[in-house]
Structures are given as C-alpha cells and as structure tokens.
Amino acid sequence: MKKWNFTLITFSLALLLATPPVFAGGKRDERPNILFCIGDDWGWPSCGALGDNVVRTPTFDRVAREGVLFPHTYCAAPSCSPSRASILTGQMFYRLEEGAIIWSKLPNKFPVYTDMLEAAGYHVGLMRKGWGPGSYEAGGWKRNPAGASYKSFTEFLQSVPKGKPFCFWFGTTDPHRPYELGSGARDHRIEDVRVPPMLPDVPAVRNDILDYYVEVERADREIGEMLKLLEVAGQLDNTLVLITGDNGWPFPRGKANLYDYGTRQPLAVRWPARVKGGRVVDDFISFCDFAPTFLEAAGLKPTSDMTGRSFLGVLASGKAGRVDPKRDRVVVGLERHGQPYPMRSIRTHQFRYIRNFKPEEPYRVCDDGPSKAYLFEHADDPKVKPLFELCFGKRPAEELYDHSKDPHELRNVAGDPAYAAVKKRLAADLENYLRETKDPRVIGGAEMLDHAPSFRDALKSKKKK
Ligand SMILES: [Ca+2]
C-alpha cells in the first residue's frame, strides 16, 4: 500500500512538472498566477509607500508592505506604446522596429511573454488597455498582444479552466488625462500638496496634481477589489502580484522626458509563496526585466533576444537594500511622443546622463492640462521663465545631473569641468550598451523609426463611428 502511495505521489509530481503541463485527478498546477496591474501615466513617487503623504494608495502600500518595494524602477520609454512593447517582449523598445513609436504597430515577429505563458498552459487575459495605443492588427496580431480581452476580472476568473494557472493584465486607463477639474480639492487639502521645483507652485498646479491623485486613487481601489476576489478564492498567496505605471506623470518635464519624473515608476511585488515580504530593494529594475521574471516564475526560459534580465533571484533572495551588484544602472530612451526627438539616457544611483540626438529645436512635448497651460500663459513672467525654459526650452546635446546635490535634475553639469571624467565614463557606458543591444539610432537603420506609420487618425475615426 505504502509503495503504491509513493508511486502515485511521484507520478502526480511528474505530471505537475511536465511541460506542457498535464493535469490529472484534479491535482492543482503549482505554478503561480500572475496578476500584472499597470496604471496609465502613474509615475514615481505618487503613492504612500514612496513617501507621498497626500495621495491615498492603500492597495499599493499593502503590496509593498507584504511584498517588495523597488524604488529604483524605470520604464524603457516614457510613452504608452513603446513602454508596453518593452514589457511584453522583454526587449528595449528601439529593437522593436515600429513598436518603438506610439500609435504605430508592434510587429508580431517579436515574441511576447503572454503568448509564451499561454503556450505553456496558462490562461491569459486582459482588461482595458494592453499594448497600445496603435494598431495591433497592422502588426499581424489577431488580438491585443497582452491577451484576450475581458470586461471584468470576475468574468476572467470564471473563465479560468479548473487547475490552470492564469496570467492577467489589468491595464487601467487611470490616471491618464484629461481630469475632472477641481475633483481633487473635494477631499484633499490643497495646502498639503508638495509641488516639485520644476513646476510653478501656484493654485492651478496644486489643483492639477490633486486631480491626478483622484485617478491614481481610483486605480488603487480597483486593484484592491481584485486582490479581495483572489483572497476570497484562496488564490492570493500563490499569485505573483505586480503593480506599476507605464510612464511618469503627465506634467511638464514628466511623461515623454527621460528625467526621473518621466521614467521612474512605482513598483511593488507580492508573492508570499516564494517571496519574503517587508523589504525595500534598491537595485535598478527595468521594465524589460518583467517578461523574463514572469517566465522564470512559471518555470520557462527567456528568449535570447530579451535584453531584460529576470529579477526572480532578487525577489527570492529574502534580502533588502542593494542585492545584485550588477543592477547598478538602467538605460531608458525615447524616439518620439509627437515631436520627433530621439534621446537616450543612463541612470546610476548618483548620476543621470542624457544624450539628445537632435537638439536643434526646443522640446515642447507634454499632454495638455492646466500645469502646461499655466507655463505657456506665464512664459514671459520673470518668475516663471526659468521653469518654462527648463520644461520647454532648447536642450543641449548632453545633459548630466548629480543626484547627490540635485535630486530634481534641475542643474545640468555636463559643461562643468569638475564632472568631465564622470561625463566621459557615462557617455561611453551608454554608447556601449546601445551598441550591444543594437540600437538603430547608434548602429544605423533609424530611418525605420523616423518613418513608422501612424494609425492615430484611422483609429480615432474608427472609435467615433
Ligand atoms: Ca501612459
């Protein structure tokens, strides 16, 4: 009898570990569910866990407290479509042809982790905004690369076949503009808002920040409801929950810029079955690292094309602070978010170095809203002029910021002889990384990025019909 039991256990275990998975006798697949929650334009540091005392984000804070908070996380590009393309493919956006550009397409020759998990037996779904905006059909996809679309998380959970793990992408469209003007002042105190020093500290900007917070809070509440559903179903602790936002907040010198307010993202990860909670890890994480991490958590290997590296080892290490010494830097970039303005940047714990490839024209990109309007309307006011120039003026080919003295990246020291050696080293490190990862802006072939088709007008008119 004993021998029979042993054989049965071994047989069941073999079934569980087999790839593709085979299910028998109602045995559960032990691989984790993956719940990926991504806000649209939810930037660092807009959550309680990162020190913002005005915005209320109890769900994010809980996931950070019971899981791991990564304060040094960066999107690959501060623009919806390339940021999301890098998440899905695990590759730097500039390697993805038209996928590097907003409103264009993501060619389906680039494998995405969602398809790989589906092929390995995961039930894969999406709610609201996945990859995009752009035409996934033009890229050769039959559905959004982030997964089959569901109206609600409940509907998706009901569709999960018994015994199968799931991979779900919750892409809330909060806190993308436009906002309801004055909504934030209803239940927040305007005097509590902290305005970062690249913006004028005036009521219009304070209110704009509060209105943004309202949508951050709505995103956080919705994620909280999803976690409750999993908790009730007894599935929460074997679900790898990851919460982040696709690019920085939509304010001047934020989204569509490579500075911290454009590319630095909130990130909390919770998975009690494998990951010790209550930790803050200071390693750099790139959005390209998500796909390899999800794949490794599911027992799969990343493809050799992925420029990202799994941080499952960091998650499972149980350690806090700086864990993996190789995670001491991150590279980000942008081709265009409207105005063509190719730029790349390398960030270390102390420095940010930026290379602007075509700095001839002033950089004017920013989503419309009250803060941007205020800067344009008061551009000639001597108090506002320096901030206007900082946000919308001409930029030099090289920028360098020393975070030990200038945490808001206001003073470009690229021309300061005291920083000549640092600048030279970081410029070389950035160049080497771009060459190694075959950035067409550096090795040639960037014409494809310059001339990527835009499906914006076609998609907008389709939506209106
Ligand atoms: Ca976005």
PDB file of C-alpha atoms and ligand atoms in Angstrom, residues 38-42 77-81 83-84 102 129 132-133 176 245-248 255 337 367, ligand 1:
ATOM      1  CA  ILE A  38      -0.412  48.800 -14.761  1.00  0.00           C
ATOM      2  CA  GLY A  39      -1.632  52.368 -14.348  1.00  0.00           C
ATOM      3  CA  ASP A  40      -1.548  54.687 -17.349  1.00  0.00           C
ATOM      4  CA  ASP A  41       0.772  57.641 -16.563  1.00  0.00           C
ATOM      5  CA  TRP A  42       1.063  56.667 -12.875  1.00  0.00           C
ATOM      6  CA  ALA A  77      10.461  54.585 -22.718  1.00  0.00           C
ATOM      7  CA  PRO A  78       8.167  57.263 -21.228  1.00  0.00           C
ATOM      8  CA  SER A  79       5.369  56.828 -23.783  1.00  0.00           C
ATOM      9  CA  CYS A  80       2.494  54.284 -23.657  1.00  0.00           C
ATOM     10  CA  SER A  81       3.113  52.002 -26.650  1.00  0.00           C
ATOM     11  CA  SER A  83       6.807  51.211 -22.735  1.00  0.00           C
ATOM     12  CA  ARG A  84       4.232  48.433 -23.021  1.00  0.00           C
ATOM     13  CA  ILE A 102       3.323  55.471 -30.186  1.00  0.00           C
ATOM     14  CA  LYS A 129      -5.561  48.927 -22.015  1.00  0.00           C
ATOM     15  CA  GLY A 132      -1.185  50.470 -27.315  1.00  0.00           C
ATOM     16  CA  PRO A 133      -2.279  52.877 -28.499  1.00  0.00           C
ATOM     17  CA  HIS A 176      -4.244  59.390 -17.890  1.00  0.00           C
ATOM     18  CA  GLY A 245       2.511  52.511 -14.067  1.00  0.00           C
ATOM     19  CA  ASP A 246       3.612  52.669 -17.714  1.00  0.00           C
ATOM     20  CA  ASN A 247       5.424  56.053 -17.620  1.00  0.00           C
ATOM     21  CA  GLY A 248       5.868  59.149 -15.490  1.00  0.00           C
ATOM     22  CA  LYS A 255       5.956  61.965 -19.138  1.00  0.00           C
ATOM     23  CA  HIS A 337       5.910  61.188 -28.480  1.00  0.00           C
ATOM     24  CA  ASP A 367      -0.009  66.258 -22.629  1.00  0.00           C
TER      25      ASP A 367
HETATM   26 CA    CA B   1       0.940  56.092 -20.469  1.00  0.00          CA
END
